[in-house]
Coordinates of C-alpha atoms in Angstrom, one line a residue:
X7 CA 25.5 -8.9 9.9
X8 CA 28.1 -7.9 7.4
X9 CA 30.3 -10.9 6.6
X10 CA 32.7 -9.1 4.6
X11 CA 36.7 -10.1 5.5
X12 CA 38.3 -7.0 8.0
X13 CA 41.5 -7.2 5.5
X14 CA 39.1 -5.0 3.0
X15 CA 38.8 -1.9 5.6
X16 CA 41.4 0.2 4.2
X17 CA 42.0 1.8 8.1
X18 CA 43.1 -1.7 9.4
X19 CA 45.9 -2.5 6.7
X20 CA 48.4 0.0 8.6
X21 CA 50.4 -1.5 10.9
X22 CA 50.1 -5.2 12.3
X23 CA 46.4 -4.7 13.0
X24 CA 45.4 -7.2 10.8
X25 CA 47.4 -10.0 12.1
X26 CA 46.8 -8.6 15.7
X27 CA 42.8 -9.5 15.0
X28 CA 43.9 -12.8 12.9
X29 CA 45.6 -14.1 16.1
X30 CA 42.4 -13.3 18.2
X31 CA 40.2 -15.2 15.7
X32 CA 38.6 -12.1 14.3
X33 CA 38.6 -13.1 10.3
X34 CA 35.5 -10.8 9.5
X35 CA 33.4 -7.3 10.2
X36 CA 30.2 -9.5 12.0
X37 CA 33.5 -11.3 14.2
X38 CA 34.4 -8.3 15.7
X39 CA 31.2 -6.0 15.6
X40 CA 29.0 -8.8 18.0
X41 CA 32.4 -9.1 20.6
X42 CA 32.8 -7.7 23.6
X43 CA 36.0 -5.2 23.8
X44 CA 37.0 -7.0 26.9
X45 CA 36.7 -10.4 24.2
X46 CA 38.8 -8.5 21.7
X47 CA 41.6 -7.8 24.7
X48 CA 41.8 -11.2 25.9
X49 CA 42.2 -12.9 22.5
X50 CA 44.2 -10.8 21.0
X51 CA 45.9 -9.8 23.8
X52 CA 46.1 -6.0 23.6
X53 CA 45.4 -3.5 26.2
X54 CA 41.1 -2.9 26.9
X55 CA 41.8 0.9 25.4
X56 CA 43.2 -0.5 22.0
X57 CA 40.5 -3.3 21.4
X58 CA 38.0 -0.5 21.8
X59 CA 39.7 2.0 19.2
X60 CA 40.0 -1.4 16.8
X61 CA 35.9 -1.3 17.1
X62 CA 35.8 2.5 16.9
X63 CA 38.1 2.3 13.3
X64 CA 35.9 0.0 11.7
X65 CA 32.6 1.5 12.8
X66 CA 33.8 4.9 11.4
X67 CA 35.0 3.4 8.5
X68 CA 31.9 1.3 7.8
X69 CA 29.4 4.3 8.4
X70 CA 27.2 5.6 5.3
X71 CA 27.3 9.1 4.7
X72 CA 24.9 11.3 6.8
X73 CA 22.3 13.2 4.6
X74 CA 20.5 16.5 5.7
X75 CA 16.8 16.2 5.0
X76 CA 16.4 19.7 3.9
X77 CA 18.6 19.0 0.9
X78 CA 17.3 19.6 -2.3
X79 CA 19.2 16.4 -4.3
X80 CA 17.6 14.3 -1.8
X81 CA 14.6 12.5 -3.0
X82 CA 12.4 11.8 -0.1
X83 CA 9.7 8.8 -1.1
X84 CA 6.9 9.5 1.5
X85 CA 3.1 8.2 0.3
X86 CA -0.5 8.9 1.9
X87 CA -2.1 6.6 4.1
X88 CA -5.3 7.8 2.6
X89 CA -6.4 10.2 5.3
X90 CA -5.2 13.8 4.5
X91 CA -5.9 14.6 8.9
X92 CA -3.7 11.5 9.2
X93 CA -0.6 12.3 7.0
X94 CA -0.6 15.8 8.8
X95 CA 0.0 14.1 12.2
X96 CA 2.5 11.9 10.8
X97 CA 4.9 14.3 9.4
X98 CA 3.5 14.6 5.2
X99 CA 2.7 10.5 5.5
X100 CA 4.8 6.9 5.8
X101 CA 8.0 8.1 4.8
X102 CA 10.1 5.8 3.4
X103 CA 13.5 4.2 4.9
X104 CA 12.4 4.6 8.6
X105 CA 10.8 1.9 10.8
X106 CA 7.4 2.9 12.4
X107 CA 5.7 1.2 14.8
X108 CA 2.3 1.1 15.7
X109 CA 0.6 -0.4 19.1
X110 CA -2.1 -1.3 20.6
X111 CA -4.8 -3.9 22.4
X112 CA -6.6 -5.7 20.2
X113 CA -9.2 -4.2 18.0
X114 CA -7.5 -0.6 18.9
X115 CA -7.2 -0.8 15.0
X116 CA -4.0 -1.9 14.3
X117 CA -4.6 -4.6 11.7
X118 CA -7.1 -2.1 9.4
X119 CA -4.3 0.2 9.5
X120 CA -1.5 -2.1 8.5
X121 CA -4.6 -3.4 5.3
X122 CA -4.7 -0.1 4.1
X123 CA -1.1 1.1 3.8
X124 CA -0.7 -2.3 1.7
X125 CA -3.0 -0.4 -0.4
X126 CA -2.2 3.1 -0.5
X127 CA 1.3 2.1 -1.1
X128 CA 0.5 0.9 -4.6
X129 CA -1.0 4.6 -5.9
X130 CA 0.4 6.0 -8.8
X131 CA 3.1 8.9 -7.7
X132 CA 0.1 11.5 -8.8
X133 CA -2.6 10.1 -6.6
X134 CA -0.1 10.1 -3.0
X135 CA 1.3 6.7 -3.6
X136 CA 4.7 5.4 -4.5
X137 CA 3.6 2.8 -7.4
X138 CA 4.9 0.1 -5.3
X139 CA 4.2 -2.9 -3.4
X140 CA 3.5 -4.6 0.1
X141 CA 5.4 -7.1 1.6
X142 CA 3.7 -9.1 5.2
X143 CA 5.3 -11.2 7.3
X144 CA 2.9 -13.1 9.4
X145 CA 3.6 -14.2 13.0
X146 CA 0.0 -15.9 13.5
X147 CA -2.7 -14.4 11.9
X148 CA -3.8 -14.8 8.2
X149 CA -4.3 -12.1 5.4
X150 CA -7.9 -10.6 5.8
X151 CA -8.3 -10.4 2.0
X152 CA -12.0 -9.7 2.3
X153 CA -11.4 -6.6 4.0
X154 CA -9.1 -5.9 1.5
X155 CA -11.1 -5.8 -1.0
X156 CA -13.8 -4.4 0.8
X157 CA -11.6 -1.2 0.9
X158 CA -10.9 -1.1 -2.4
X159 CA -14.2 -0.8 -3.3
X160 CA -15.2 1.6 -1.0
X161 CA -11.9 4.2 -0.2
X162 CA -12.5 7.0 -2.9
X163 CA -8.9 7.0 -3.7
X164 CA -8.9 3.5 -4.5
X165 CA -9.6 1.1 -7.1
X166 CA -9.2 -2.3 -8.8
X167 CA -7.5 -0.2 -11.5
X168 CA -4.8 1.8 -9.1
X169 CA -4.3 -1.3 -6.7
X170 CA -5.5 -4.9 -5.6
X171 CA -4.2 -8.2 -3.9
X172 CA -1.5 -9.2 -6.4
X173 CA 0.5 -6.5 -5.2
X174 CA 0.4 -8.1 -1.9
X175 CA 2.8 -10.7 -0.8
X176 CA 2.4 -12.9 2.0
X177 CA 4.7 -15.4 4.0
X178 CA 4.1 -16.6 7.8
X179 CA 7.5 -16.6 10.1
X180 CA 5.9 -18.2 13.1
X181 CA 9.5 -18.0 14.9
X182 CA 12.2 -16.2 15.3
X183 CA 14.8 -18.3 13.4
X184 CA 12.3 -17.9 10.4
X185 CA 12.2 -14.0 11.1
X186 CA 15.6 -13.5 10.7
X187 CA 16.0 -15.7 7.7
X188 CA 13.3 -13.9 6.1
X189 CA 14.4 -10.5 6.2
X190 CA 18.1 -11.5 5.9
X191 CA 18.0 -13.8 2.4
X192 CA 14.2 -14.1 1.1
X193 CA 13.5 -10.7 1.3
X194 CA 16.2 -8.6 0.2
X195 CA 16.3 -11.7 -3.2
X196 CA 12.5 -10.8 -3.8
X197 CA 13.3 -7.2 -3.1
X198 CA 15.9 -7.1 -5.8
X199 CA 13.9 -9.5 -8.5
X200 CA 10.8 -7.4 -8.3
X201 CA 12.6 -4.4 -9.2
X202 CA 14.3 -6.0 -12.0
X203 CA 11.1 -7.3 -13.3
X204 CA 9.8 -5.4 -16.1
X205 CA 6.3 -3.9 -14.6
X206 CA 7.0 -4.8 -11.4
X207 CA 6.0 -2.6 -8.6
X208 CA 8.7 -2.3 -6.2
X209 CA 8.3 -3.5 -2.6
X210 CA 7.9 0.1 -0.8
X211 CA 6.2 -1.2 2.0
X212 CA 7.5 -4.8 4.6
X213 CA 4.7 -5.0 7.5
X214 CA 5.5 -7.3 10.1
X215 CA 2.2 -8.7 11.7
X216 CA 3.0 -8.7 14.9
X217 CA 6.5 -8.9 16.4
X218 CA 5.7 -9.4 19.9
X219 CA 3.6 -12.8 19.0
X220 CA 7.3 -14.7 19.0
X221 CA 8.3 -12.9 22.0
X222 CA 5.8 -14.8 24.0
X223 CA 7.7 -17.0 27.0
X224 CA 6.0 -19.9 27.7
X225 CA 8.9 -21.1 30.2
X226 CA 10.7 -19.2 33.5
X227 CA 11.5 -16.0 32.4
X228 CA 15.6 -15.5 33.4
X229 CA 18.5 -13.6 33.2
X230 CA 19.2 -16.3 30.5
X231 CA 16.2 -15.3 28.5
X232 CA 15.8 -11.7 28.3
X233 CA 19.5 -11.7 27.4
X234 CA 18.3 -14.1 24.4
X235 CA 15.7 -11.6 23.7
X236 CA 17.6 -8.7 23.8
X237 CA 20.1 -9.8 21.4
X238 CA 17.2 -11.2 18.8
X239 CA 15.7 -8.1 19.0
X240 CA 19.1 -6.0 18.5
X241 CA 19.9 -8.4 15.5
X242 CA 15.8 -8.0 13.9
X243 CA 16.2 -4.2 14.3
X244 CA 19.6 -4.4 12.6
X245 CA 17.9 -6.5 9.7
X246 CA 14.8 -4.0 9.2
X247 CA 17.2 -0.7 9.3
X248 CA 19.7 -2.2 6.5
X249 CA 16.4 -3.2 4.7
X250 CA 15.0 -0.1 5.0
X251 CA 17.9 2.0 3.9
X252 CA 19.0 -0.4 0.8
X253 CA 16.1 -0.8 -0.7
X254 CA 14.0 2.1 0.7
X255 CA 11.5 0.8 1.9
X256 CA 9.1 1.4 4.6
X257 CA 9.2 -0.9 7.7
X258 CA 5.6 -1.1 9.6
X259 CA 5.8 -2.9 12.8
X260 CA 2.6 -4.1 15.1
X261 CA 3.8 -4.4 18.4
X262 CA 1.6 -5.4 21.5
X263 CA 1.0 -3.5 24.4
X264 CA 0.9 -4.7 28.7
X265 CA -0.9 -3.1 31.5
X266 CA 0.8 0.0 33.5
X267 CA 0.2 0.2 37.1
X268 CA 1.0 3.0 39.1
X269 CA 4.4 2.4 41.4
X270 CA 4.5 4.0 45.2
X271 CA 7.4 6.3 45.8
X272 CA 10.8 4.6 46.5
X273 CA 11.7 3.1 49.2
X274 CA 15.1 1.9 48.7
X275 CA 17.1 4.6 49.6
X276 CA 17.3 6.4 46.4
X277 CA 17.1 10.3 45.8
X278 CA 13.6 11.6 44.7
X279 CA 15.1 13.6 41.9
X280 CA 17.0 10.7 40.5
X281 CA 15.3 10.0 36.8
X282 CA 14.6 5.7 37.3
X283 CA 13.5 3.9 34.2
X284 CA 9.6 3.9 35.3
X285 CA 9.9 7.0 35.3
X286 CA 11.6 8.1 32.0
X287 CA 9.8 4.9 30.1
X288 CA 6.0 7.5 30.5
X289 CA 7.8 9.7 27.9
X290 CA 8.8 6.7 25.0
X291 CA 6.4 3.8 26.2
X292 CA 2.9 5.2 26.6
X293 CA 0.0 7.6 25.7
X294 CA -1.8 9.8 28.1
X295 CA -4.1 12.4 26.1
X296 CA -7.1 10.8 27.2
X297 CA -8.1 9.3 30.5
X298 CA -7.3 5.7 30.9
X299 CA -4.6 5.8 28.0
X300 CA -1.7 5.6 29.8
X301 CA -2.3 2.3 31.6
X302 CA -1.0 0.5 28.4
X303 CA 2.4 0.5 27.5
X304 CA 4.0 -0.9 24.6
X305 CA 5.3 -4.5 24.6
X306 CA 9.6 -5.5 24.0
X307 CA 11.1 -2.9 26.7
X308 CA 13.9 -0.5 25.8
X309 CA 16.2 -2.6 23.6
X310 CA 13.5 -2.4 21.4
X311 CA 12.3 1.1 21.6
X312 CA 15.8 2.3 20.9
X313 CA 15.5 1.3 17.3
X314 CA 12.3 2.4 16.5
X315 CA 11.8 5.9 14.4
X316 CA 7.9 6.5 15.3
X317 CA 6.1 5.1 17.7
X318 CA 2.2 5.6 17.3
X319 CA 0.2 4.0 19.8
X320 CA -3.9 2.7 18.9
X321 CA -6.6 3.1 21.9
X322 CA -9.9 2.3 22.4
X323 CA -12.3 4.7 23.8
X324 CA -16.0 4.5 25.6
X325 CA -17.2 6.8 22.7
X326 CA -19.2 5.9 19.9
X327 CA -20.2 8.4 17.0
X328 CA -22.2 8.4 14.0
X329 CA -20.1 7.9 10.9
X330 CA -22.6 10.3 8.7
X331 CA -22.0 12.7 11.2
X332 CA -18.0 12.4 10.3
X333 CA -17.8 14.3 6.4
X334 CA -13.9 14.5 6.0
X335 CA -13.8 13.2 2.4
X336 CA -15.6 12.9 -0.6
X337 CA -17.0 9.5 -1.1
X338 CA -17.4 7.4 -3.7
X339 CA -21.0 6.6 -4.0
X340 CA -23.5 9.2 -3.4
X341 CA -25.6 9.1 0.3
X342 CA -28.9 7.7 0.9
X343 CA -31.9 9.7 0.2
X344 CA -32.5 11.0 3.4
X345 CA -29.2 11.5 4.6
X346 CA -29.0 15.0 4.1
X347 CA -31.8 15.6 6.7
X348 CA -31.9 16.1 10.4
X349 CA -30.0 14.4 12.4
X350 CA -33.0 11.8 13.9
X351 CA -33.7 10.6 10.2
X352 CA -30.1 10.5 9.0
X353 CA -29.5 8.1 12.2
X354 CA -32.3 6.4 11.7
X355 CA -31.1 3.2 9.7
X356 CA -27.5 3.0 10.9
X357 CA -25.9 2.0 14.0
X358 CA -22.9 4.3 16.3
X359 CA -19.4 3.2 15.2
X360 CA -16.7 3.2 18.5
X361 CA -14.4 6.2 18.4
X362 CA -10.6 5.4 18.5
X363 CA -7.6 7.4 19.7
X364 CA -4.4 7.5 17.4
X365 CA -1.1 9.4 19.0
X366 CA 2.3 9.7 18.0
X367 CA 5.0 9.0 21.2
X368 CA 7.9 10.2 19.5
X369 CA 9.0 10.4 15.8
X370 CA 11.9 12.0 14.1
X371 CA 10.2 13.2 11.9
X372 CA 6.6 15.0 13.4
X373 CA 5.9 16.5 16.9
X374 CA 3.8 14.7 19.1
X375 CA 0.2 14.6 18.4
X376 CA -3.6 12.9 19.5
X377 CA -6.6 12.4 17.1
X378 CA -9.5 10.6 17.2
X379 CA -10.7 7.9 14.4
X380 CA -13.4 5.8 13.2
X381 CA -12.6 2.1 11.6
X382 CA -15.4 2.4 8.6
X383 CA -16.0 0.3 5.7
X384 CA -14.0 2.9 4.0
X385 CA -10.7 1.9 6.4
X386 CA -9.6 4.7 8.9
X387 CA -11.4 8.1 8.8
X388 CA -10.0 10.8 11.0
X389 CA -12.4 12.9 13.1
X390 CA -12.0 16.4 13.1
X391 CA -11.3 18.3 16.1
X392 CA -14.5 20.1 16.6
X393 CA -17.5 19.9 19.4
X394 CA -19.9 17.4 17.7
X395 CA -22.5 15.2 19.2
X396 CA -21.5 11.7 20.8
X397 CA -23.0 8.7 22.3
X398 CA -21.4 7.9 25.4
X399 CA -22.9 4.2 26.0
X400 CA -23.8 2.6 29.6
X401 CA -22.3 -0.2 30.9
X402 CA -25.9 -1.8 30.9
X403 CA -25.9 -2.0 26.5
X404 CA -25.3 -5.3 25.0
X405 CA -24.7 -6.5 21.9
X406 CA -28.1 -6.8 20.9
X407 CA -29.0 -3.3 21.4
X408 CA -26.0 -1.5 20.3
X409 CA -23.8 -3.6 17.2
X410 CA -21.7 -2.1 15.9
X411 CA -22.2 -0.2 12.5
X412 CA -19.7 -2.7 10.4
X413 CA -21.1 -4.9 7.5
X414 CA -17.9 -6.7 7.0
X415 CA -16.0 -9.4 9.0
X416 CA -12.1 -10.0 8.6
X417 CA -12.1 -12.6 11.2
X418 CA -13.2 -15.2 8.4
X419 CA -10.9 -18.2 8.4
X420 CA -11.3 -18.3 4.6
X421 CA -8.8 -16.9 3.2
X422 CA -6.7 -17.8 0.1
X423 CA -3.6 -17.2 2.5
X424 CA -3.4 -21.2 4.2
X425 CA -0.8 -23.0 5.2
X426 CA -0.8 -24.8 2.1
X427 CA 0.3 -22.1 0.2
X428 CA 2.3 -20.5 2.3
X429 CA 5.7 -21.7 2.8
X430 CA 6.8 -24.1 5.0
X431 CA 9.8 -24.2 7.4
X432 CA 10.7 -28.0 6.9
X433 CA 10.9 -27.3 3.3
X434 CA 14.0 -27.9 2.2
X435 CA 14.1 -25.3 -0.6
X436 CA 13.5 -21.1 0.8
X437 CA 10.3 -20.1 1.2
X438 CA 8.9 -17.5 -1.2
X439 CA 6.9 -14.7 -0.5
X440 CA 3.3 -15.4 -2.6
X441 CA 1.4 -13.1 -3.9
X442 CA -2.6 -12.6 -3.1
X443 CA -5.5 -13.4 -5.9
X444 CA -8.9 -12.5 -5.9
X445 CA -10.5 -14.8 -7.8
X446 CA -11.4 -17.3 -4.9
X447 CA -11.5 -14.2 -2.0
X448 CA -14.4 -14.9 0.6
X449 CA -17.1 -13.0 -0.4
X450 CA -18.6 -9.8 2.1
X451 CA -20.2 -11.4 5.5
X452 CA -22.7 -10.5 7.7
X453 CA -23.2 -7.7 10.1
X454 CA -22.5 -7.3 14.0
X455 CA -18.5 -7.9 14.0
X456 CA -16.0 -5.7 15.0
X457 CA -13.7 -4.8 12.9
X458 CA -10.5 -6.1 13.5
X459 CA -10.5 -8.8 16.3
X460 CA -14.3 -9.8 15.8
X461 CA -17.1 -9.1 18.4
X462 CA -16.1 -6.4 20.7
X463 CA -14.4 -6.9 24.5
X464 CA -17.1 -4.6 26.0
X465 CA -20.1 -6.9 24.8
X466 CA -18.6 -9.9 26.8
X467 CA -21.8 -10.7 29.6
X468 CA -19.5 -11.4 32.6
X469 CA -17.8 -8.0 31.8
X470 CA -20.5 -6.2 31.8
X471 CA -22.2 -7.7 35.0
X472 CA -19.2 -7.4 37.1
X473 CA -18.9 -3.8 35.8
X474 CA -22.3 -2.6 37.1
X475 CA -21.5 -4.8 40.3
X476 CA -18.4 -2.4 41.2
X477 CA -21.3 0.5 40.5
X478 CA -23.0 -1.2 43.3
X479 CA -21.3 0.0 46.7
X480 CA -23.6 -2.5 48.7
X481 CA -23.2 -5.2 46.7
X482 CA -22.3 -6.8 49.4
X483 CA -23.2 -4.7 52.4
X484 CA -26.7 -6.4 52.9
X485 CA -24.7 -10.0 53.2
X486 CA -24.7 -11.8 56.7
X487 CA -21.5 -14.2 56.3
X488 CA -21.8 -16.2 59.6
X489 CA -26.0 -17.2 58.0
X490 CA -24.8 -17.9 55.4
X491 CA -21.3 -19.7 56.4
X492 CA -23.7 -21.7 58.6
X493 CA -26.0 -22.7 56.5
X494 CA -22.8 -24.8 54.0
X495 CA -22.4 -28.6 54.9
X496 CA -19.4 -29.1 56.7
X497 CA -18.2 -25.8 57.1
X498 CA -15.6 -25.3 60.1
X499 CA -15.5 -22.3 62.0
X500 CA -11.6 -21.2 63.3
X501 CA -11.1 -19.0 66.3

């Protein structure tokens, strides 16, 4: 919050304003921004009306200039995420200066996402990118470097020349105190050395990996606590905007998502047409372009959502497709022989990748929109919107029949992002952000993991049995209880 002393807003030196806030203990702009107007009347003893004109003055004062968009002397830094279906649906690409979110369940693909904007970031201006680089702050996971690296060698718009890991820095915030520390000294320090270091990528990019991870209450949630929250989350938000519009950078946020259920009509007495929050949230808080979407909804409530620019929300789907059968960009090395021929031979030596569904909520800056992706070794290939052949698998495929088609795993603990080289929170000195190396990065794994969050939910055994059980409508039918109840030692039988 700005710290700056209220006797510098030139509004405040008429009159006895000044010595009206001085006598309520309001010395600078953070004071009397984070009070309550009611706090502001008692203390300084003023009518309610004038403590909330005091606030009004110095927020108008204090307000940047608005900017049109559409104006020419505006330079607008926006760069690819390397899909050209993708930056369509997302308004030209990440644009810098706003904060976008992205959410999901796990191994929706929110994590290869997040890997490959790190990446595209760093592009030259000619190629889509914005010659910059990637800042992460890292809640719990580690830095999937392998991957990284495995996209490099593989996205045709990338290279060891264009980009790599050193123009990746790391630092884990594993609470909330950290967080906020973070983005309000170390980051804005490292933002301003790197772009007074000469041939120094910029940081263009701050990922935060993921924010709901230190949202997670252990204790009694209370009135208590989610008024804690709310005010953490007002004062992370406030962090991330000045970031974003000082530097100009892009903020990525992973969020979380939490099951929807479907509430009866109300009962208390209120009128049908009145607009409750369950209600409204279906509009900022969830998905529904595809059956079974909308029962997740995105994690940190409204305080949250209020400060977010886009909100893009990652889904899993029962679908599986054939990444040959998906041609949306030219690749770097040439295909297989074979390939090229029908569609039983080209399928014949590779395995269905799962089909994921990407939509924009809301965003000031694109309409809403759904696609469809694959997570390759390439990173995130858009599928375009045209009837092609799918496999829809049963409920009775396992794992062993039906891997997935990935020849990577990022779930590998070793990385050369470890506690020991990341900063510590007991240090007495501030933590620095460090930057990656490949020289000691894991080397490619072996086949059969998913992804992002390793094997897949769906090829869980207990899942899948008690999946076909719900199939079976007499399951259960063909059961005699009071047999069976008799047969158990000691069993007591109750009127």
């Amino acid at each position: 919050m700005d710290s700056r002393s209220l006797s510098t807003i030139p509004a405040l030196s008429v009159g006895e304003m000044i010595q009206v806030l001085r006598r309520g203990s309001f010395i600078t702009v953070a004071d009397l921004m984070l009070a309550d107007p009611s706090d502001v009347m008692r203390k300084c003893r003023i009518p309610l009306d004038q403590a909330k004109k005091l606030i009004d003055l110095v927020c108008r004062e204090l307000r940047p200039a608005g900017r049109r968009l559409d104006d020419p002397s505006v330079e607008l830094y926006i760069f690819t995420s390397g899909d050209a279906a993708l930056d369509a649906a997302l308004g030209g690409g990440i644009r810098a200066g706003m904060i976008w979110e992205v959410v999901g369940e796990s191994a929706a693909g929110k994590t290869q996402l997040s890997l490959q904007l790190s990446l595209t970031v760093q592009l030259p201006r000619r190629l889509g990118g914005l010659s910059g680089s990637a800042c992460v702050l890292l809640t719990s996971k580690t830095l999937y470097t392998n991957r990284l690296l495995e996209i490099i060698d593989t996205h045709p718009l990338l290279s060891p020349a264009v980009c790599g890991l050193s123009d990746i820095h790391a630092m884990k915030t594993t609470t909330i105190p950290e967080l906020i520390r973070a983005l309000a000294k170390e980051l804005p320090a490292f933002c301003e050395t790197t772009a007074s270091r000469v041939n120094a990528k910029p940081v263009s990019l701050v990922i935060i990996d993921t924010l709901a991870e230190l949202f997670h209450m252990d204790g009694k949630t209370s009135t208590t606590t989610l008024s804690q929250r709310s005010k953490d989350l007002a004062e992370i938000s406030l962090l991330l905007h000045t970031l974003a519009n000082k530097y100009n950078v892009a903020v990525l946020v992973l969020n979380e998502v939490s099951d929807s259920f479907e509430h009866p009509p109300l009962v208390d007495g209120s009128h049908p047409d009145d607009l409750v929050y369950r209600n409204q949230a279906r509009f900022f808080n969830k998905a529904d372009s595809v059956p079974g979407e909308n029962h997740k909804e995105a994690a940190l409530g409204l305080v949250w959502a209020n400060q977010v620019n886009t909100r893009i929300m990652l889904s899993r789907t029962e679908r599986t497709r054939y990444p040959e059968d998906v041609d949306t960009r030219p690749t770097k090395r040439r295909r297989l022989d074979g390939q090229s021929g029908p569609m039983s031979q080209r399928h014949a030596d590779s395995q269905p990748v799962r089909i994921r569904r990407l939509t924009v909520i809301f965003s000031n800056i694109a309409l809403p929109t759904s696609l469809d992706f694959m997570v390759t070794a390439e990173g995130i290939t858009v599928i375009p919107d045209e009837d092609m052949p799918v496999s829809i698998p049963s409920v009775a495929q396992s794992s062993a029949s039906n891997p997935p088609a990935t020849s990577y795993d990022i779930t590998t603990k070793d990385t050369n992002i470890s506690d020991d080289t990341l900063p510590s929170s007991s240090a007495p000195q501030l933590p620095t952000f460090e930057a990656l190396s490949s020289d000691d990065a894991p080397q490619p794994v072996s086949e059969g993991v998913d992804p992002e969050n390793g094997p897949e939910p769906e090829d869980d055994e207990w899942e899948a049995y008690w999946k076909q059980a719900d199939s079976m409508e007499d399951l259960y039918a063909n059961i005699d209880l009071d047999t069976l109840s008799s047969s158990l030692p000691n069993t007591q039988h109750h009127s």
